[in-house]
Amino acid sequence: MRSDKMKLSVIIPACNEEALIKKVVLDILEELKRESILNEIIIVDDNSSDSMPQIADRLASEYDNIRVIHRKPPNGIGRAIKEGIDNVKGDAIVTVMGDASDDPKDIVRYFRKIEEGYDCVFGSRFVKGAVVSDYPLHKLILNRLANTFLQVLFFTGHNDLTNAFKAYKREVIESMKPIESLYFNITVELPLKALVRGYKAASIPINWYGRESGVSKFSIRSLGRRYLYTSLYIWLQKMLIQDDIRDRGN
Ligand SMILES: Nc1nc2c(ncn2[C@@H]2O[C@H](COP(=O)(O)OP(=O)(O)OP(=O)(O)O)[C@@H](O)[C@H]2O)c(=O)[nH]1
Ligand SMILES: [Mg+2]
């Protein structure tokens, strides 16, 4: 189905991104305007201690389609994305990072795939056509190990499931509730739940750029266990869904 009326909700979780947030938002707005894509942008701030909240509020006062959510502690990118999801009004949802790592043109490509009829779109930085710059080596190694593990566990060709930049039809996200992850493990919870529920996911090459300012909030030490927990509980969900399908067939 291709409908010009479909609206895209862009959720940007951001914390202490004063150097980058304005550029991220304006670049996305420009690209979506050029492509005549109806949109809203929701910046979810988590108690930033820099000037980002003021910059975000100013953007929201200048543009009708921008909103800002200022969360109360505790922090967590999972909590932030969940709160963004609870506030969207669009038909499709894309989660975009606030540190300019994702390419606004890829947001448009995602949206076109959703318009084509896909339920979700998983970009990959590890297929032909993708451009990746300044990806730290230790993160690259961990990424490839984690994604290989997920590919085997879930028997899937998608090879960049851990990247947060993905798009979903709104009803797909609704079917995944309750969303449980409070931290970066939300980046695997959403795509894995979509896969085990049998949704149709497109895979496209995407670009990714290492952050040029600000500080990384990603800590693999505190996250390993959470990634493992989330992956295994969704794997168990998959078993239950398959049992249910079999039992209903009897
Ligand atoms: N609202 C909110 N945003 C967060 C939180 N943690 C991270 N973010 C945002 O989520 C996005 C991804 O976080 P990054 O720190 O860039 O993580 P990363 O991409 O793995 O790390 P880098 O390699 O340094 O870019 C950025 O926009 C952050 O500002 C949080 O607790 N709350
Ligand atoms: Mg980043």
Short mmCIF file of C-alpha atoms and ligand atoms in Angstrom, two decimals:
data_model
loop_
_atom_site.label_atom_id
_atom_site.label_comp_id
_atom_site.label_asym_id
_atom_site.label_seq_id
_atom_site.Cartn_x
_atom_site.Cartn_y
_atom_site.Cartn_z
CA MET A 1 0.00 0.00 0.00
CA ARG A 2 1.34 3.43 -0.86
CA SER A 3 -0.46 6.23 0.90
CA ASP A 4 0.64 9.84 0.87
CA LYS A 5 -1.23 10.35 4.12
CA MET A 6 0.87 7.98 6.21
CA LYS A 7 2.57 9.87 8.99
CA LEU A 8 6.05 9.10 10.30
CA SER A 9 6.92 9.51 13.98
CA VAL A 10 10.62 10.03 14.58
CA ILE A 11 11.70 9.24 18.15
CA ILE A 12 15.09 10.62 19.17
CA PRO A 13 16.37 9.50 22.58
CA ALA A 14 19.02 12.00 23.61
CA CYS A 15 21.02 12.78 26.68
CA ASN A 16 23.65 15.53 26.89
CA GLU A 17 23.82 15.99 23.12
CA GLU A 18 24.02 19.81 23.12
CA ALA A 19 26.60 19.87 20.35
CA LEU A 20 24.62 17.68 17.97
CA ILE A 21 20.88 17.67 18.64
CA LYS A 22 20.01 20.77 16.61
CA LYS A 23 21.83 19.53 13.53
CA VAL A 24 20.29 16.07 13.88
CA VAL A 25 16.76 17.45 14.07
CA LEU A 26 17.14 20.08 11.35
CA ASP A 27 18.76 17.62 8.93
CA ILE A 28 15.89 15.18 9.46
CA LEU A 29 13.28 17.91 9.04
CA GLU A 30 14.88 19.09 5.82
CA GLU A 31 15.04 15.61 4.34
CA LEU A 32 11.45 14.74 5.26
CA LYS A 33 10.23 18.06 3.91
CA ARG A 34 12.07 17.52 0.63
CA GLU A 35 10.39 14.13 0.35
CA SER A 36 6.96 15.49 1.41
CA ILE A 37 6.70 13.01 4.24
CA LEU A 38 4.19 13.98 6.91
CA ASN A 39 6.03 13.72 10.21
CA GLU A 40 6.42 14.46 13.87
CA ILE A 41 9.67 14.46 15.80
CA ILE A 42 9.77 13.54 19.47
CA ILE A 43 12.98 14.27 21.34
CA VAL A 44 13.16 12.31 24.59
CA ASP A 45 15.58 13.99 26.96
CA ASP A 46 16.76 12.19 30.07
CA ASN A 47 17.82 14.74 32.65
CA SER A 48 20.56 16.22 30.50
CA SER A 49 22.89 18.40 32.52
CA ASP A 50 24.12 20.41 29.53
CA SER A 51 22.17 22.94 27.45
CA MET A 52 20.44 20.29 25.30
CA PRO A 53 17.03 20.62 27.03
CA GLN A 54 16.91 24.34 26.22
CA ILE A 55 18.01 23.75 22.63
CA ALA A 56 15.33 21.08 22.23
CA ASP A 57 12.64 23.31 23.77
CA ARG A 58 13.58 26.11 21.40
CA LEU A 59 13.25 23.76 18.42
CA ALA A 60 9.82 22.68 19.69
CA SER A 61 8.69 26.27 19.99
CA GLU A 62 9.82 26.99 16.42
CA TYR A 63 8.30 23.93 14.74
CA ASP A 64 4.76 22.63 15.33
CA ASN A 65 5.73 19.07 14.51
CA ILE A 66 8.50 18.85 17.13
CA ARG A 67 7.80 17.83 20.72
CA VAL A 68 10.13 17.33 23.65
CA ILE A 69 9.66 14.96 26.56
CA HIS A 70 11.79 15.73 29.59
CA ARG A 71 11.93 12.53 31.61
CA LYS A 72 12.40 12.26 35.34
CA PRO A 73 15.05 9.87 36.72
CA PRO A 74 15.88 7.04 36.48
CA ASN A 75 17.50 7.37 33.08
CA GLY A 76 17.78 4.71 30.41
CA ILE A 77 17.52 4.68 26.63
CA GLY A 78 14.93 1.87 26.87
CA ARG A 79 12.79 3.94 29.19
CA ALA A 80 13.18 6.93 26.88
CA ILE A 81 12.18 5.05 23.71
CA LYS A 82 9.22 3.50 25.52
CA GLU A 83 8.00 6.90 26.61
CA GLY A 84 8.43 8.17 23.07
CA ILE A 85 6.42 5.23 21.74
CA ASP A 86 3.62 5.93 24.24
CA ASN A 87 3.35 9.44 22.83
CA VAL A 88 3.46 8.92 19.07
CA LYS A 89 0.61 9.91 16.79
CA GLY A 90 2.02 8.58 13.52
CA ASP A 91 1.40 5.37 11.54
CA ALA A 92 5.06 4.37 11.40
CA ILE A 93 7.80 4.80 13.99
CA VAL A 94 11.52 5.20 13.49
CA THR A 95 14.05 5.42 16.32
CA VAL A 96 16.97 7.68 15.43
CA MET A 97 20.01 8.44 17.56
CA GLY A 98 20.68 11.98 18.74
CA ASP A 99 24.40 11.91 18.04
CA ALA A 100 24.21 12.19 14.23
CA SER A 101 25.23 8.60 13.68
CA ASP A 102 22.27 7.84 11.41
CA ASP A 103 21.68 9.20 7.91
CA PRO A 104 18.43 11.16 7.35
CA LYS A 105 18.29 9.76 3.81
CA ASP A 106 18.04 6.28 5.33
CA ILE A 107 14.98 7.41 7.31
CA VAL A 108 13.32 8.17 3.98
CA ARG A 109 14.37 4.77 2.60
CA TYR A 110 12.89 3.10 5.69
CA PHE A 111 9.63 4.99 5.25
CA ARG A 112 9.36 3.99 1.59
CA LYS A 113 9.72 0.33 2.57
CA ILE A 114 6.93 0.70 5.12
CA GLU A 115 4.80 2.33 2.40
CA GLU A 116 5.59 -0.65 0.17
CA GLY A 117 3.94 -2.84 2.80
CA TYR A 118 6.76 -4.10 5.01
CA ASP A 119 5.94 -4.27 8.72
CA CYS A 120 9.40 -3.19 9.76
CA VAL A 121 12.74 -2.18 8.29
CA PHE A 122 16.09 -3.26 9.71
CA GLY A 123 19.03 -1.39 8.26
CA SER A 124 22.37 -3.13 8.16
CA ARG A 125 25.84 -1.61 8.30
CA PHE A 126 27.32 -4.93 7.24
CA VAL A 127 25.95 -5.53 3.76
CA LYS A 128 27.06 -4.35 0.35
CA GLY A 129 26.19 -0.69 -0.16
CA ALA A 130 26.51 0.34 3.50
CA VAL A 131 28.97 3.07 4.47
CA VAL A 132 30.40 3.01 7.99
CA SER A 133 32.89 5.51 9.29
CA ASP A 134 34.80 5.71 12.59
CA TYR A 135 33.31 2.59 14.12
CA PRO A 136 35.49 1.73 17.14
CA LEU A 137 37.25 -1.61 16.64
CA HIS A 138 36.28 -3.11 20.02
CA LYS A 139 32.61 -2.30 19.36
CA LEU A 140 32.85 -3.76 15.87
CA ILE A 141 34.20 -7.05 17.23
CA LEU A 142 31.51 -7.23 19.93
CA ASN A 143 28.86 -6.32 17.39
CA ARG A 144 29.84 -9.10 14.99
CA LEU A 145 29.97 -11.66 17.81
CA ALA A 146 26.59 -10.61 19.23
CA ASN A 147 24.91 -10.54 15.83
CA THR A 148 26.29 -13.93 14.83
CA PHE A 149 24.93 -15.34 18.10
CA LEU A 150 21.51 -13.82 17.37
CA GLN A 151 21.52 -15.04 13.78
CA VAL A 152 22.12 -18.60 14.94
CA LEU A 153 19.65 -18.42 17.85
CA PHE A 154 16.85 -16.92 15.76
CA PHE A 155 17.78 -18.52 12.46
CA THR A 156 17.69 -15.19 10.63
CA GLY A 157 19.60 -13.48 7.84
CA HIS A 158 19.37 -10.06 9.53
CA ASN A 159 22.91 -9.31 10.57
CA ASP A 160 22.73 -5.97 12.40
CA LEU A 161 19.92 -6.53 14.85
CA THR A 162 21.68 -4.73 17.70
CA ASN A 163 21.59 -1.33 15.99
CA ALA A 164 18.86 0.91 17.44
CA PHE A 165 18.06 2.68 14.17
CA LYS A 166 15.03 0.77 12.85
CA ALA A 167 11.49 1.44 11.66
CA TYR A 168 8.19 -0.25 12.45
CA LYS A 169 4.54 0.13 11.61
CA ARG A 170 2.86 1.44 14.70
CA GLU A 171 0.62 -1.61 15.10
CA VAL A 172 3.71 -3.84 15.09
CA ILE A 173 5.12 -1.93 18.05
CA GLU A 174 1.72 -2.06 19.78
CA SER A 175 1.71 -5.86 19.49
CA MET A 176 5.06 -6.01 21.32
CA LYS A 177 3.83 -4.34 24.48
CA PRO A 178 4.69 -4.54 27.29
CA ILE A 179 8.17 -3.45 26.24
CA GLU A 180 10.46 -4.53 29.04
CA SER A 181 13.95 -3.23 28.34
CA LEU A 182 15.05 -0.19 30.29
CA TYR A 183 18.49 0.24 28.75
CA PHE A 184 20.26 -0.48 25.45
CA ASN A 185 18.78 -4.00 25.42
CA ILE A 186 15.68 -2.38 23.89
CA THR A 187 17.70 -2.35 20.68
CA VAL A 188 17.39 -6.15 20.49
CA GLU A 189 13.99 -6.51 22.15
CA LEU A 190 12.08 -4.70 19.41
CA PRO A 191 13.50 -6.42 16.30
CA LEU A 192 13.57 -9.87 17.90
CA LYS A 193 9.95 -9.59 19.01
CA ALA A 194 9.01 -8.53 15.50
CA LEU A 195 10.81 -11.54 14.02
CA VAL A 196 9.30 -14.12 16.39
CA ARG A 197 5.83 -12.73 15.75
CA GLY A 198 6.33 -13.36 12.05
CA TYR A 199 6.29 -9.76 10.84
CA LYS A 200 7.70 -9.01 7.42
CA ALA A 201 11.02 -7.18 7.84
CA ALA A 202 12.90 -5.50 5.00
CA SER A 203 16.67 -5.32 5.15
CA ILE A 204 18.52 -2.43 3.51
CA PRO A 205 22.08 -1.13 3.64
CA ILE A 206 22.48 1.97 5.79
CA ASN A 207 25.16 4.50 6.57
CA TRP A 208 26.58 5.09 10.02
CA TYR A 209 28.93 7.78 11.27
CA GLY A 210 30.90 7.72 14.55
CA ARG A 211 30.06 10.53 16.96
CA GLU A 212 32.08 13.71 16.51
CA SER A 213 31.19 15.31 19.86
CA GLY A 214 29.75 14.41 23.20
CA VAL A 215 30.20 11.29 25.26
CA SER A 216 29.13 7.71 24.61
CA LYS A 217 26.56 6.34 27.06
CA PHE A 218 27.07 2.78 25.90
CA SER A 219 28.74 0.46 28.40
CA ILE A 220 29.13 -3.15 27.32
CA ARG A 221 30.16 -4.21 30.83
CA SER A 222 26.80 -3.37 32.33
CA LEU A 223 24.89 -4.44 29.24
CA GLY A 224 26.12 -7.94 28.38
CA ARG A 225 23.83 -9.64 30.88
CA ARG A 226 20.83 -7.57 29.83
CA TYR A 227 21.36 -8.35 26.13
CA LEU A 228 21.63 -12.04 26.96
CA TYR A 229 18.53 -12.00 29.16
CA THR A 230 16.44 -10.19 26.54
CA SER A 231 17.60 -12.44 23.70
CA LEU A 232 16.91 -15.62 25.65
CA TYR A 233 13.50 -14.64 26.93
CA ILE A 234 12.37 -13.70 23.42
CA TRP A 235 13.79 -17.00 22.16
CA LEU A 236 11.61 -18.75 24.77
CA GLN A 237 8.64 -16.65 23.63
CA LYS A 238 9.31 -17.95 20.12
CA MET A 239 9.01 -21.53 21.41
CA LEU A 240 5.70 -20.68 23.09
CA ILE A 241 4.35 -19.00 19.95
CA GLN A 242 5.29 -22.09 17.88
CA ASP A 243 3.62 -24.39 20.46
CA ASP A 244 0.52 -22.26 20.35
CA ILE A 245 0.34 -22.39 16.55
CA ARG A 246 0.77 -26.18 16.67
CA ASP A 247 -1.87 -26.64 19.39
CA ARG A 248 -4.38 -24.45 17.58
CA GLY A 249 -3.83 -26.58 14.48
CA ASN A 250 -4.84 -29.78 16.36
N1 LIG B 1 16.94 9.90 26.67
C1 LIG B 1 18.05 9.13 26.76
N2 LIG B 1 18.86 9.01 25.71
C2 LIG B 1 19.96 8.24 25.85
C3 LIG B 1 20.28 7.55 27.03
N3 LIG B 1 21.44 6.87 26.83
C4 LIG B 1 21.82 7.14 25.58
N4 LIG B 1 20.94 7.97 24.98
C5 LIG B 1 20.95 8.48 23.62
O1 LIG B 1 20.89 7.37 22.77
C6 LIG B 1 21.69 7.58 21.61
C7 LIG B 1 22.73 6.48 21.48
O2 LIG B 1 23.64 6.59 22.58
P1 LIG B 1 25.22 6.65 22.34
O3 LIG B 1 25.85 7.15 23.58
O4 LIG B 1 25.50 7.38 21.09
O5 LIG B 1 25.56 5.11 22.20
P2 LIG B 1 26.46 4.46 21.08
O6 LIG B 1 25.99 4.91 19.75
O7 LIG B 1 26.47 3.01 21.34
O8 LIG B 1 27.86 5.08 21.44
P3 LIG B 1 28.86 5.93 20.49
O9 LIG B 1 29.69 4.93 19.78
O10 LIG B 1 29.64 6.80 21.41
O11 LIG B 1 28.01 6.76 19.59
C8 LIG B 1 22.25 8.98 21.75
O12 LIG B 1 21.38 9.90 21.13
C9 LIG B 1 22.22 9.21 23.25
O13 LIG B 1 22.15 10.57 23.59
C10 LIG B 1 19.40 7.70 28.15
O14 LIG B 1 19.57 7.15 29.23
N5 LIG B 1 18.30 8.49 27.95
MG MG B 2 26.11 6.82 19.16
#
